[in-house]
Amino acid sequence: MSIKGKAYVMGAFEHPTREAPDKSTPQLHAECMRGALADAGLTKDDIDGYFCAGDAPGFGALSMADYLGLRKLSHVDSTETGGSSYILHVGHAAEAIAAGKCSVALITLAGKPRTSPPGGGPRGSGGFAAAPEAGFENPYGGSTHNTYGMCAVRHMHEFGTTSEQLAWIKVAASHHAQWNPHAFLKDVVTVEDVVNSPMIATPLHRLDCCVVTDGGGALIVTSPEVARRLNRPRVKVIGAGEAPKGTYGGKVDLTFSGAAWSGPKAFAEAGVTPTDIKYASIYDSFTITVLMQIEDLGFCAKGKGGAFVADGNLISGVGKLPFNTDGGGLCNNHPTNRGGITKVIEAVRQLRGEAHPKVQVKNCDLAIAHGTGGSLGTRHGSATLILERE
Amino acid sequence: MSDAKPAARKIAAPAVNTETEKFWKAAAEGKLLYGWCLACSEAHYYPRSFCPFCFSDRVEWREASGAATVYSYSIMYRSPTGPYTIAFVELAEGPRILTNIVDCDFEKIAVDAAVKLVWKPSDGGTPVPLFTLG
């Protein structure tokens, strides 16, 4: 069963805070829900589907649904694929709506890794000790920085990618962030700024990395019938793909991401190609994440991502593929270290024509939101979503 | 800048379970084991009770020679205990495994460089397999 045209994203809200020392994590979820409901023009009691992931505290969907006062739920889904979860949830919500399981689905994310590490982070960290790979990986000090660094080293080795090319991704994000009053980093940076910033994990410099922020976001996905009743621009879900990727018993290949599998599924379902896309939200935990996903989604040939992103090709109004016009995780917001939901939110803004005028893409009628969650260098979830303005 | 050398990074003790106990007992004797499938003749790592390629349970442990090459690596500078290098190395027997490269000039590490097995004690646990240049 295709989900094409079976559901609409009718509410989107990005929490404006980047530091929330005086709020609890559940409270942030509730504020995001309030914002998304207001955006859609719906109320709490319209919600009959609830989606959350590993950042939801306590017993996940059970604790949160009870806390949020969601009393009319007929469908819950707490699929956890790291930061890609919330992009995947839109596809799952569309499936559930198409199957008649619910008609108004809420998706929430929130957390406060900036002001209350580590307890405010995702639940389940204790559970990692029981992961089958734990004994064979935990002793080695793997982190997001150095495992993504390994992907970049291998990409450079195989394809000749350079640090300067990677830096262009941050440069483009910073050009967009300067117009976002909520962006954590608002200064425009140069390629030289990026490559001269301190080395964090070779070959990634400090400015190749995303920000760490508190905050969150929420989405409302509805049936076509509900969408038509609402007095809001309609953003239609037309394609979704998901694909986890792992280390495969020792046959790990760091040159590509799960986007190579989730992307083609989403494009096929939507019946469009990368050249049709007007705006791209691409998960940007690090510059290398963007580079690999752009290649894997088919915006350029494998190995040619470095040349593709250079010279401002990702800057709105300048290049061929405007991306992350809110400043992305690299400059704007990476709430609770899981940037997937903000990717959908900015795609919705673009399709509604509600992005900042300085970065709004003209005639933006087709957008992609893509995310990688977990670790690009070991095992990660990959989720691709294609959205169309109706 | 202080001249004081940071304390060496502690290697976390590996989680051991009933499925992997034999691997870590061998490690305590300086033997690096990998999985070998008698059904499809493929080597795999991390070891498990079945073959991740053909799902046969006709798997056995074999001892690696300790020779390997660097598949990829990253030198981690954001560390309170000083830089350390994480890597995937490709064992001579085939599998690519996550490890650290230690006791060498990090600037000389490169993709495809030859490395060899060394062992270091973990923090309160069994020794773990690491690699060094050469």
PDB file of N, CA, C and O in Angstrom, chain B residues 1-43:
ATOM      1  N   MET B   1      49.558  26.777  28.165  1.00  0.00           N
ATOM      2  CA  MET B   1      49.499  25.307  28.100  1.00  0.00           C
ATOM      3  C   MET B   1      50.325  24.691  29.237  1.00  0.00           C
ATOM      4  O   MET B   1      51.452  25.081  29.488  1.00  0.00           O
ATOM      5  N   SER B   2      49.744  23.756  29.885  1.00  0.00           N
ATOM      6  CA  SER B   2      50.453  23.058  30.951  1.00  0.00           C
ATOM      7  C   SER B   2      51.309  21.950  30.345  1.00  0.00           C
ATOM      8  O   SER B   2      50.956  21.359  29.329  1.00  0.00           O
ATOM      9  N   ASP B   3      52.446  21.712  30.962  1.00  0.00           N
ATOM     10  CA  ASP B   3      53.284  20.606  30.509  1.00  0.00           C
ATOM     11  C   ASP B   3      52.848  19.273  31.107  1.00  0.00           C
ATOM     12  O   ASP B   3      53.345  18.222  30.722  1.00  0.00           O
ATOM     13  N   ALA B   4      51.925  19.368  32.065  1.00  0.00           N
ATOM     14  CA  ALA B   4      51.494  18.125  32.719  1.00  0.00           C
ATOM     15  C   ALA B   4      50.827  17.198  31.705  1.00  0.00           C
ATOM     16  O   ALA B   4      49.981  17.635  30.932  1.00  0.00           O
ATOM     17  N   LYS B   5      51.275  15.973  31.706  1.00  0.00           N
ATOM     18  CA  LYS B   5      50.715  15.003  30.764  1.00  0.00           C
ATOM     19  C   LYS B   5      49.386  14.502  31.324  1.00  0.00           C
ATOM     20  O   LYS B   5      49.299  14.155  32.505  1.00  0.00           O
ATOM     21  N   PRO B   6      48.312  14.502  30.515  1.00  0.00           N
ATOM     22  CA  PRO B   6      47.046  14.009  31.045  1.00  0.00           C
ATOM     23  C   PRO B   6      47.133  12.524  31.373  1.00  0.00           C
ATOM     24  O   PRO B   6      47.929  11.783  30.784  1.00  0.00           O
ATOM     25  N   ALA B   7      46.319  12.125  32.329  1.00  0.00           N
ATOM     26  CA  ALA B   7      46.272  10.701  32.669  1.00  0.00           C
ATOM     27  C   ALA B   7      45.828   9.908  31.445  1.00  0.00           C
ATOM     28  O   ALA B   7      45.043  10.400  30.639  1.00  0.00           O
ATOM     29  N   ALA B   8      46.373   8.708  31.306  1.00  0.00           N
ATOM     30  CA  ALA B   8      46.019   7.886  30.141  1.00  0.00           C
ATOM     31  C   ALA B   8      44.534   7.567  30.166  1.00  0.00           C
ATOM     32  O   ALA B   8      43.930   7.441  31.230  1.00  0.00           O
ATOM     33  N   ARG B   9      43.948   7.481  28.963  1.00  0.00           N
ATOM     34  CA  ARG B   9      42.533   7.127  28.858  1.00  0.00           C
ATOM     35  C   ARG B   9      42.319   5.717  29.401  1.00  0.00           C
ATOM     36  O   ARG B   9      43.038   4.788  29.044  1.00  0.00           O
ATOM     37  N   LYS B  10      41.334   5.597  30.267  1.00  0.00           N
ATOM     38  CA  LYS B  10      41.009   4.262  30.770  1.00  0.00           C
ATOM     39  C   LYS B  10      40.186   3.522  29.723  1.00  0.00           C
ATOM     40  O   LYS B  10      39.277   4.098  29.130  1.00  0.00           O
ATOM     41  N   ILE B  11      40.504   2.272  29.512  1.00  0.00           N
ATOM     42  CA  ILE B  11      39.741   1.452  28.570  1.00  0.00           C
ATOM     43  C   ILE B  11      38.621   0.781  29.349  1.00  0.00           C
ATOM     44  O   ILE B  11      38.882   0.019  30.285  1.00  0.00           O
ATOM     45  N   ALA B  12      37.379   1.115  28.984  1.00  0.00           N
ATOM     46  CA  ALA B  12      36.231   0.550  29.701  1.00  0.00           C
ATOM     47  C   ALA B  12      36.232  -0.971  29.603  1.00  0.00           C
ATOM     48  O   ALA B  12      36.542  -1.536  28.544  1.00  0.00           O
ATOM     49  N   ALA B  13      35.910  -1.617  30.706  1.00  0.00           N
ATOM     50  CA  ALA B  13      35.827  -3.083  30.684  1.00  0.00           C
ATOM     51  C   ALA B  13      34.725  -3.512  29.728  1.00  0.00           C
ATOM     52  O   ALA B  13      33.630  -2.950  29.757  1.00  0.00           O
ATOM     53  N   PRO B  14      35.001  -4.487  28.866  1.00  0.00           N
ATOM     54  CA  PRO B  14      33.966  -4.911  27.922  1.00  0.00           C
ATOM     55  C   PRO B  14      32.822  -5.632  28.630  1.00  0.00           C
ATOM     56  O   PRO B  14      33.042  -6.334  29.611  1.00  0.00           O
ATOM     57  N   ALA B  15      31.616  -5.406  28.121  1.00  0.00           N
ATOM     58  CA  ALA B  15      30.470  -6.178  28.604  1.00  0.00           C
ATOM     59  C   ALA B  15      30.631  -7.623  28.134  1.00  0.00           C
ATOM     60  O   ALA B  15      30.926  -7.868  26.971  1.00  0.00           O
ATOM     61  N   VAL B  16      30.498  -8.557  29.055  1.00  0.00           N
ATOM     62  CA  VAL B  16      30.651  -9.981  28.730  1.00  0.00           C
ATOM     63  C   VAL B  16      29.317 -10.659  29.010  1.00  0.00           C
ATOM     64  O   VAL B  16      28.680 -10.388  30.028  1.00  0.00           O
ATOM     65  N   ASN B  17      28.873 -11.521  28.096  1.00  0.00           N
ATOM     66  CA  ASN B  17      27.671 -12.310  28.374  1.00  0.00           C
ATOM     67  C   ASN B  17      27.945 -13.769  28.039  1.00  0.00           C
ATOM     68  O   ASN B  17      29.050 -14.126  27.601  1.00  0.00           O
ATOM     69  N   THR B  18      26.968 -14.601  28.259  1.00  0.00           N
ATOM     70  CA  THR B  18      27.197 -16.037  28.086  1.00  0.00           C
ATOM     71  C   THR B  18      27.573 -16.382  26.649  1.00  0.00           C
ATOM     72  O   THR B  18      28.285 -17.342  26.398  1.00  0.00           O
ATOM     73  N   GLU B  19      27.122 -15.570  25.708  1.00  0.00           N
ATOM     74  CA  GLU B  19      27.404 -15.844  24.293  1.00  0.00           C
ATOM     75  C   GLU B  19      28.850 -15.510  23.933  1.00  0.00           C
ATOM     76  O   GLU B  19      29.419 -16.101  23.020  1.00  0.00           O
ATOM     77  N   THR B  20      29.446 -14.546  24.675  1.00  0.00           N
ATOM     78  CA  THR B  20      30.776 -14.042  24.296  1.00  0.00           C
ATOM     79  C   THR B  20      31.852 -14.386  25.321  1.00  0.00           C
ATOM     80  O   THR B  20      33.001 -13.978  25.176  1.00  0.00           O
ATOM     81  N   GLU B  21      31.475 -15.131  26.349  1.00  0.00           N
ATOM     82  CA  GLU B  21      32.410 -15.437  27.434  1.00  0.00           C
ATOM     83  C   GLU B  21      33.695 -16.088  26.922  1.00  0.00           C
ATOM     84  O   GLU B  21      34.797 -15.759  27.344  1.00  0.00           O
ATOM     85  N   LYS B  22      33.540 -17.002  25.958  1.00  0.00           N
ATOM     86  CA  LYS B  22      34.705 -17.738  25.457  1.00  0.00           C
ATOM     87  C   LYS B  22      35.684 -16.786  24.764  1.00  0.00           C
ATOM     88  O   LYS B  22      36.896 -16.957  24.862  1.00  0.00           O
ATOM     89  N   PHE B  23      35.131 -15.795  24.058  1.00  0.00           N
ATOM     90  CA  PHE B  23      35.983 -14.809  23.389  1.00  0.00           C
ATOM     91  C   PHE B  23      36.874 -14.101  24.404  1.00  0.00           C
ATOM     92  O   PHE B  23      38.077 -13.935  24.181  1.00  0.00           O
ATOM     93  N   TRP B  24      36.272 -13.696  25.526  1.00  0.00           N
ATOM     94  CA  TRP B  24      37.029 -12.903  26.509  1.00  0.00           C
ATOM     95  C   TRP B  24      37.961 -13.780  27.337  1.00  0.00           C
ATOM     96  O   TRP B  24      39.001 -13.310  27.812  1.00  0.00           O
ATOM     97  N   LYS B  25      37.630 -15.049  27.501  1.00  0.00           N
ATOM     98  CA  LYS B  25      38.576 -15.979  28.157  1.00  0.00           C
ATOM     99  C   LYS B  25      39.819 -16.148  27.286  1.00  0.00           C
ATOM    100  O   LYS B  25      40.948 -16.154  27.783  1.00  0.00           O
ATOM    101  N   ALA B  26      39.605 -16.254  25.984  1.00  0.00           N
ATOM    102  CA  ALA B  26      40.746 -16.358  25.061  1.00  0.00           C
ATOM    103  C   ALA B  26      41.556 -15.067  25.073  1.00  0.00           C
ATOM    104  O   ALA B  26      42.790 -15.087  25.012  1.00  0.00           O
ATOM    105  N   ALA B  27      40.836 -13.944  25.153  1.00  0.00           N
ATOM    106  CA  ALA B  27      41.522 -12.646  25.188  1.00  0.00           C
ATOM    107  C   ALA B  27      42.472 -12.576  26.374  1.00  0.00           C
ATOM    108  O   ALA B  27      43.579 -12.043  26.271  1.00  0.00           O
ATOM    109  N   ALA B  28      42.043 -13.120  27.510  1.00  0.00           N
ATOM    110  CA  ALA B  28      42.889 -13.108  28.703  1.00  0.00           C
ATOM    111  C   ALA B  28      44.170 -13.897  28.472  1.00  0.00           C
ATOM    112  O   ALA B  28      45.179 -13.672  29.142  1.00  0.00           O
ATOM    113  N   GLU B  29      44.155 -14.808  27.479  1.00  0.00           N
ATOM    114  CA  GLU B  29      45.359 -15.582  27.122  1.00  0.00           C
ATOM    115  C   GLU B  29      46.069 -14.994  25.911  1.00  0.00           C
ATOM    116  O   GLU B  29      46.950 -15.623  25.317  1.00  0.00           O
ATOM    117  N   GLY B  30      45.624 -13.803  25.480  1.00  0.00           N
ATOM    118  CA  GLY B  30      46.286 -13.150  24.349  1.00  0.00           C
ATOM    119  C   GLY B  30      45.882 -13.680  22.992  1.00  0.00           C
ATOM    120  O   GLY B  30      46.627 -13.558  22.014  1.00  0.00           O
ATOM    121  N   LYS B  31      44.718 -14.294  22.919  1.00  0.00           N
ATOM    122  CA  LYS B  31      44.246 -14.826  21.628  1.00  0.00           C
ATOM    123  C   LYS B  31      43.033 -14.042  21.145  1.00  0.00           C
ATOM    124  O   LYS B  31      42.035 -13.925  21.870  1.00  0.00           O
ATOM    125  N   LEU B  32      43.109 -13.515  19.911  1.00  0.00           N
ATOM    126  CA  LEU B  32      41.982 -12.794  19.310  1.00  0.00           C
ATOM    127  C   LEU B  32      41.173 -13.779  18.464  1.00  0.00           C
ATOM    128  O   LEU B  32      41.679 -14.319  17.472  1.00  0.00           O
ATOM    129  N   LEU B  33      39.946 -14.001  18.863  1.00  0.00           N
ATOM    130  CA  LEU B  33      39.095 -14.958  18.145  1.00  0.00           C
ATOM    131  C   LEU B  33      38.136 -14.229  17.202  1.00  0.00           C
ATOM    132  O   LEU B  33      37.744 -13.088  17.461  1.00  0.00           O
ATOM    133  N   TYR B  34      37.783 -14.896  16.128  1.00  0.00           N
ATOM    134  CA  TYR B  34      36.719 -14.403  15.253  1.00  0.00           C
ATOM    135  C   TYR B  34      35.816 -15.587  14.927  1.00  0.00           C
ATOM    136  O   TYR B  34      36.157 -16.741  15.198  1.00  0.00           O
ATOM    137  N   GLY B  35      34.657 -15.299  14.378  1.00  0.00           N
ATOM    138  CA  GLY B  35      33.718 -16.363  14.062  1.00  0.00           C
ATOM    139  C   GLY B  35      33.948 -16.912  12.661  1.00  0.00           C
ATOM    140  O   GLY B  35      34.271 -16.157  11.742  1.00  0.00           O
ATOM    141  N   TRP B  36      33.790 -18.217  12.520  1.00  0.00           N
ATOM    142  CA  TRP B  36      33.934 -18.849  11.197  1.00  0.00           C
ATOM    143  C   TRP B  36      32.726 -19.749  10.961  1.00  0.00           C
ATOM    144  O   TRP B  36      32.350 -20.535  11.832  1.00  0.00           O
ATOM    145  N   CYS B  37      32.114 -19.602   9.806  1.00  0.00           N
ATOM    146  CA  CYS B  37      30.922 -20.390   9.499  1.00  0.00           C
ATOM    147  C   CYS B  37      31.293 -21.618   8.680  1.00  0.00           C
ATOM    148  O   CYS B  37      31.853 -21.500   7.589  1.00  0.00           O
ATOM    149  N   LEU B  38      30.981 -22.790   9.212  1.00  0.00           N
ATOM    150  CA  LEU B  38      31.291 -24.041   8.519  1.00  0.00           C
ATOM    151  C   LEU B  38      30.339 -24.275   7.355  1.00  0.00           C
ATOM    152  O   LEU B  38      30.615 -25.074   6.466  1.00  0.00           O
ATOM    153  N   ALA B  39      29.209 -23.600   7.344  1.00  0.00           N
ATOM    154  CA  ALA B  39      28.219 -23.786   6.279  1.00  0.00           C
ATOM    155  C   ALA B  39      28.559 -22.952   5.043  1.00  0.00           C
ATOM    156  O   ALA B  39      28.485 -23.440   3.921  1.00  0.00           O
ATOM    157  N   CYS B  40      28.926 -21.682   5.237  1.00  0.00           N
ATOM    158  CA  CYS B  40      29.153 -20.811   4.060  1.00  0.00           C
ATOM    159  C   CYS B  40      30.603 -20.339   3.947  1.00  0.00           C
ATOM    160  O   CYS B  40      30.928 -19.562   3.045  1.00  0.00           O
ATOM    161  N   SER B  41      31.459 -20.799   4.844  1.00  0.00           N
ATOM    162  CA  SER B  41      32.895 -20.478   4.789  1.00  0.00           C
ATOM    163  C   SER B  41      33.165 -18.974   4.772  1.00  0.00           C
ATOM    164  O   SER B  41      33.979 -18.467   4.003  1.00  0.00           O
ATOM    165  N   GLU B  42      32.438 -18.246   5.611  1.00  0.00           N
ATOM    166  CA  GLU B  42      32.669 -16.806   5.764  1.00  0.00           C
ATOM    167  C   GLU B  42      33.125 -16.527   7.198  1.00  0.00           C
ATOM    168  O   GLU B  42      32.590 -17.114   8.150  1.00  0.00           O
ATOM    169  N   ALA B  43      34.083 -15.605   7.322  1.00  0.00           N
ATOM    170  CA  ALA B  43      34.505 -15.142   8.644  1.00  0.00           C
ATOM    171  C   ALA B  43      33.626 -13.980   9.061  1.00  0.00           C
ATOM    172  O   ALA B  43      33.185 -13.196   8.215  1.00  0.00           O
TER     173      ALA B  43
END
